[in-house]
Short mmCIF file of C-alpha atoms in Angstrom, two decimals:
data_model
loop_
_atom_site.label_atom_id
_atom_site.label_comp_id
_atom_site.label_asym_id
_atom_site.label_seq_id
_atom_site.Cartn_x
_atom_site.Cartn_y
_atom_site.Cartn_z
CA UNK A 16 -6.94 55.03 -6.37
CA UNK A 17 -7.10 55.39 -2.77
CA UNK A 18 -7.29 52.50 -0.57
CA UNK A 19 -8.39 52.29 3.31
CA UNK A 20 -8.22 49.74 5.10
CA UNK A 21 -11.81 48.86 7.26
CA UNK A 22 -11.61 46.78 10.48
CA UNK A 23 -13.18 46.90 13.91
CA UNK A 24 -13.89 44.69 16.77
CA UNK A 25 -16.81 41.76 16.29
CA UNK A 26 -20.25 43.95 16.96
CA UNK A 27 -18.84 47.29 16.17
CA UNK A 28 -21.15 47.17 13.18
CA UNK A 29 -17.82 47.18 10.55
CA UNK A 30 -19.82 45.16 7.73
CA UNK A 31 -22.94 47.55 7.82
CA UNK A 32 -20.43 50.19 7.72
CA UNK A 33 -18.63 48.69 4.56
CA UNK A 34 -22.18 48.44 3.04
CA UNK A 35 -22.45 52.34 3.39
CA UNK A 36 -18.86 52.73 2.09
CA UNK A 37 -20.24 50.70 -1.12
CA UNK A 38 -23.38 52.54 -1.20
CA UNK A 39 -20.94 56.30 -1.29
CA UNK A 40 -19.32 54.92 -4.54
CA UNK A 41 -16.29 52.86 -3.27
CA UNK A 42 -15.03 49.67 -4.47
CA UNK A 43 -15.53 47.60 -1.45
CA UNK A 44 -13.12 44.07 -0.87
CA UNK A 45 -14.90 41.57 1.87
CA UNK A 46 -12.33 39.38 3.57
CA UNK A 47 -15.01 37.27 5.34
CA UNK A 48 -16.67 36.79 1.66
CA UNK A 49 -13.50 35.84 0.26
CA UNK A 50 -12.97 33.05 3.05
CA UNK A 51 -16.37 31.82 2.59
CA UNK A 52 -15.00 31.05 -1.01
CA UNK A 53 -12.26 29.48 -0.45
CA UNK A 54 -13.50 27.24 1.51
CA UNK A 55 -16.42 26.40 -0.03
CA UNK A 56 -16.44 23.34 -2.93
CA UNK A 57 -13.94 24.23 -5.41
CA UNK A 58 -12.27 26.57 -3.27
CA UNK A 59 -8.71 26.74 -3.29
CA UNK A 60 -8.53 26.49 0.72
CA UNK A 61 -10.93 23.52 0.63
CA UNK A 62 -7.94 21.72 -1.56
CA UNK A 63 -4.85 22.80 0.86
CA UNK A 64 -6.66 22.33 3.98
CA UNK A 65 -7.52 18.77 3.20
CA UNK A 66 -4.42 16.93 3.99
CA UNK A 67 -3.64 19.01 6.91
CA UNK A 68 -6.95 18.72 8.48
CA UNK A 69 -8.71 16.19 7.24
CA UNK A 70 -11.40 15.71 9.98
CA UNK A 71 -12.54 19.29 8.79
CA UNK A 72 -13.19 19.03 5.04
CA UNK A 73 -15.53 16.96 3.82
CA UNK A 74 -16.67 16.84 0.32
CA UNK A 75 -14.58 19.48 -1.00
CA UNK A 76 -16.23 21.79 1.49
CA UNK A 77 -14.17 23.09 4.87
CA UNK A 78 -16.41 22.67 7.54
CA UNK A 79 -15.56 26.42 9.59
CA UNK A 80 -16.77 24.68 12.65
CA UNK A 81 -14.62 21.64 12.82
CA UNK A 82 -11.57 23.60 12.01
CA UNK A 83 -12.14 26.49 14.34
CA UNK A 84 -12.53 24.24 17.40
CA UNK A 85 -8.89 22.00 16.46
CA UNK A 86 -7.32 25.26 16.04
CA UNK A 87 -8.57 26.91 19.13
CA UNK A 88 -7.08 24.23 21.20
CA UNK A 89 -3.78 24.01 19.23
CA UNK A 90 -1.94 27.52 18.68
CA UNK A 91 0.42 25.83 15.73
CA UNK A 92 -2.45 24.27 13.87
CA UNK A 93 -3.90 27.81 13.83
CA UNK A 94 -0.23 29.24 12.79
CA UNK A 95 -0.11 26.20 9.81
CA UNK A 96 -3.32 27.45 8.69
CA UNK A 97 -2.71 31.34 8.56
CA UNK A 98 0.59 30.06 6.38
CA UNK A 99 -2.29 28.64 4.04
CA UNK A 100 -4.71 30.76 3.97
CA UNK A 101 -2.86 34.21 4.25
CA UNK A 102 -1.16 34.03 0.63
CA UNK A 103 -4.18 32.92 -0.63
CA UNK A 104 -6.54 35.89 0.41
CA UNK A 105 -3.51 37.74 -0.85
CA UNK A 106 -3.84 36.75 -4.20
CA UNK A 107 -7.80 37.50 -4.02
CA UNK A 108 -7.68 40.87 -2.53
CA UNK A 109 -4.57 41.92 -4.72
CA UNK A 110 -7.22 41.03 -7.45
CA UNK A 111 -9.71 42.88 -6.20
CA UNK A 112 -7.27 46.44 -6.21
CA UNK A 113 -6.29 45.37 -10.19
CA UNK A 114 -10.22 45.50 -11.13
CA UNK A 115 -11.55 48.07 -9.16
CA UNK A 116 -8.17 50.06 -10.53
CA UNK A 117 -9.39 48.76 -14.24
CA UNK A 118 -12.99 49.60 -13.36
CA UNK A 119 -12.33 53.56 -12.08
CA UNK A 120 -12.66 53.61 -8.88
CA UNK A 121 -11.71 56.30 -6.78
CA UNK A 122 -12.00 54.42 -3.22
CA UNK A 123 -11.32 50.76 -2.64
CA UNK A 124 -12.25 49.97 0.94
CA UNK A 125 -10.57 46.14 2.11
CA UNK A 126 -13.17 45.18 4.89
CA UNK A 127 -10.39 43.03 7.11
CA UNK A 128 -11.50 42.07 10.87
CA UNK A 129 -7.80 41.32 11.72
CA UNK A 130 -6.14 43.94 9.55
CA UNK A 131 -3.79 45.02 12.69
CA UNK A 132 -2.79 41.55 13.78
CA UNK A 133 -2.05 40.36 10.18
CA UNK A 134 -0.21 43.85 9.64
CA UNK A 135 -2.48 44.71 7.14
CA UNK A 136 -2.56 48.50 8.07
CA UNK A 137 1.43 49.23 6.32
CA UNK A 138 -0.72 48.23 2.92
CA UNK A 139 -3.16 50.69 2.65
CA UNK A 140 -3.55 54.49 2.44
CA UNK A 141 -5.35 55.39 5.79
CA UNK A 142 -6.87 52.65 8.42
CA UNK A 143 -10.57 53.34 8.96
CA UNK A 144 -11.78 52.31 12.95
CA UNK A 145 -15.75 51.17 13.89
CA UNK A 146 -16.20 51.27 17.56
CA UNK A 147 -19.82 51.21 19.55
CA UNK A 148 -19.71 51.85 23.40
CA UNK A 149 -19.12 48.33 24.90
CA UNK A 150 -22.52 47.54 26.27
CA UNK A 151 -23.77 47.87 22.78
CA UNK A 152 -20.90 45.62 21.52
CA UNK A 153 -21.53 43.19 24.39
CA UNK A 154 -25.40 43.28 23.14
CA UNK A 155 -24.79 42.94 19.47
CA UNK A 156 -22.96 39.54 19.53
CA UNK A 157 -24.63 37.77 22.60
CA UNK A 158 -27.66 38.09 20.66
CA UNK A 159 -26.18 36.26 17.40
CA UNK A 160 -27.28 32.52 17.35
CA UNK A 161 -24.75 30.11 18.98
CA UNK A 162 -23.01 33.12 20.64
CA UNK A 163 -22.48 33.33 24.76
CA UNK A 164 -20.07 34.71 27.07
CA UNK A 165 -17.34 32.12 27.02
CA UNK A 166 -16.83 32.18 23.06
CA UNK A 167 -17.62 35.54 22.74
CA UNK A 168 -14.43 36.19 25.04
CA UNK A 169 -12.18 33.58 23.24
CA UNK A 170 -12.79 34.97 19.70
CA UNK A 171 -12.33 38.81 21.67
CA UNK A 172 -8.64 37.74 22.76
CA UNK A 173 -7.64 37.01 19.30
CA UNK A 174 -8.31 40.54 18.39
CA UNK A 175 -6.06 43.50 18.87
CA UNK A 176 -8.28 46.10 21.92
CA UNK A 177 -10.72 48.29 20.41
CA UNK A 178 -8.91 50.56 22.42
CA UNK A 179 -5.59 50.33 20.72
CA UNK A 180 -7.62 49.97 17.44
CA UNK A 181 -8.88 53.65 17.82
CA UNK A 182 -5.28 55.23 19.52
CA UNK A 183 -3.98 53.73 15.70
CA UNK A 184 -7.01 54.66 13.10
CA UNK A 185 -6.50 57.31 11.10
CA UNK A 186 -10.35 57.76 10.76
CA UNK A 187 -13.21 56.51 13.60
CA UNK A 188 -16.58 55.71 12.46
CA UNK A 189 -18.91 55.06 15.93
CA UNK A 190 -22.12 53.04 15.22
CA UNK A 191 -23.16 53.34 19.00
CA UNK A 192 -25.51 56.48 17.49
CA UNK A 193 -27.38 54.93 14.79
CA UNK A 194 -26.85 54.55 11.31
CA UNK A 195 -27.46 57.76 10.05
CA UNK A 196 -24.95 59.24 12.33
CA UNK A 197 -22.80 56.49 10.92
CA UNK A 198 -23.56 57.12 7.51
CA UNK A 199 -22.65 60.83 7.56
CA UNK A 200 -19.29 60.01 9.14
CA UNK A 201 -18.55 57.45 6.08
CA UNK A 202 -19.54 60.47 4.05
CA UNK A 203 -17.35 62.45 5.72
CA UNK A 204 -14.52 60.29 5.68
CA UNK A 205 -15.02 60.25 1.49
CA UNK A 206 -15.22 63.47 1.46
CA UNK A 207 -11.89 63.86 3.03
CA UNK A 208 -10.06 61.03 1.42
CA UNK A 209 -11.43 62.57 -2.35
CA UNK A 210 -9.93 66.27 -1.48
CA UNK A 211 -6.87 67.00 -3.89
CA UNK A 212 -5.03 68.14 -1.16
CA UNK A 213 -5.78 65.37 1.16
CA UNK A 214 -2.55 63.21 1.67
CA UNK A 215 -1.69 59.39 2.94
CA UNK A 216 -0.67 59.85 6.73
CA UNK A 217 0.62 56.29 6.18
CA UNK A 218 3.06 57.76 3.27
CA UNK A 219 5.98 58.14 5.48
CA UNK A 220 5.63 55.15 7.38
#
């Protein structure tokens, strides 16, 4: 089974993209889904996080909001709960790979917004890039609800350049031209990935 690793900047269109990677026939691993579990009531973060922050969970659930704005003002809050929550996403996305191995897929696609920063790229077969021309990016996430300038920026600094992103992808998918366009280059990059004779450029790494 061949897995790529998905990530892009916020409003480069990466989870529509991941959609269209499902709807070509690959297994496709969310790792905003799988945080949403985890911290939801049951979760396995939910339990963790609770002593460590306690002003953030509340009934078994982890209330994103409270927790983003303590660790945004304190860098090793934020590094004590990447020490949490990294093995645990682990464990969930390393059972993803067993099933969709089990189930026959060909193409497992891990959807990861932070795949560079977390080092996520030396896992995976090939590192798949969504860009849009910056005004288009800029456009997409001021016009999400509770979005503006200032946080847009803040969350933006956490991420490794879009720039740097596309010097280090092995494919580049660019949603600036629509989705079709978009859709054909996901076909594309199956198409490639599926050939016998394509090989890992990541093998030798």
């Amino acid at each position: 089974m061949i897995v790529l690793g998905l990530t892009g900047s916020m409003g480069m269109g990466k989870s529509t993209t991941a959609q269209m990677f499902a709807e070509a026939g690959a297994a496709v691993y969310d790792a905003d889904a799988a945080v949403h579990a985890l911290y939801a009531k049951g979760g396995e973060g939910a339990s963790h996080l609770a002593s460590l922050f306690p002003e953030a969970v509340s009934d078994g659930i982890v209330d994103r909001a409270a927790l983003s704005g303590r660790v945004k003002v304190d860098p090793e809050a934020l590094k004590s709960l990447e020490r949490i929550v990294h093995p645990l996403l682990s464990t969930r996305r390393a059972a993803f790979l067993a099933q969709a191995e089990v189930d026959g897929a060909e193409v497992a696609v891990l959807d990861i917004p932070l795949l560079f920063e977390t080092g996520g790229e030396m896992s995976v077969d090939a590192v798949v890039v969504v860009t849009a021309p910056e005004a288009v990016q800029v456009a997409r996430v001021l016009a999400r609800p509770g979005m503006d300038a200032e946080k847009f920026a803040l969350l933006l600094a956490r991420q490794t350049p879009d720039a740097e992103k596309r010097a280090r992808a092995d494919f580049v998918i660019d949603t600036g031209e629509g989705l079709e366009v978009a859709r054909r280059q996901v076909k594309a990059v199956m198409t490639a990935v599926l050939d016998p004779a394509w090989t890992s450029p990541r093998a030798q790494l």
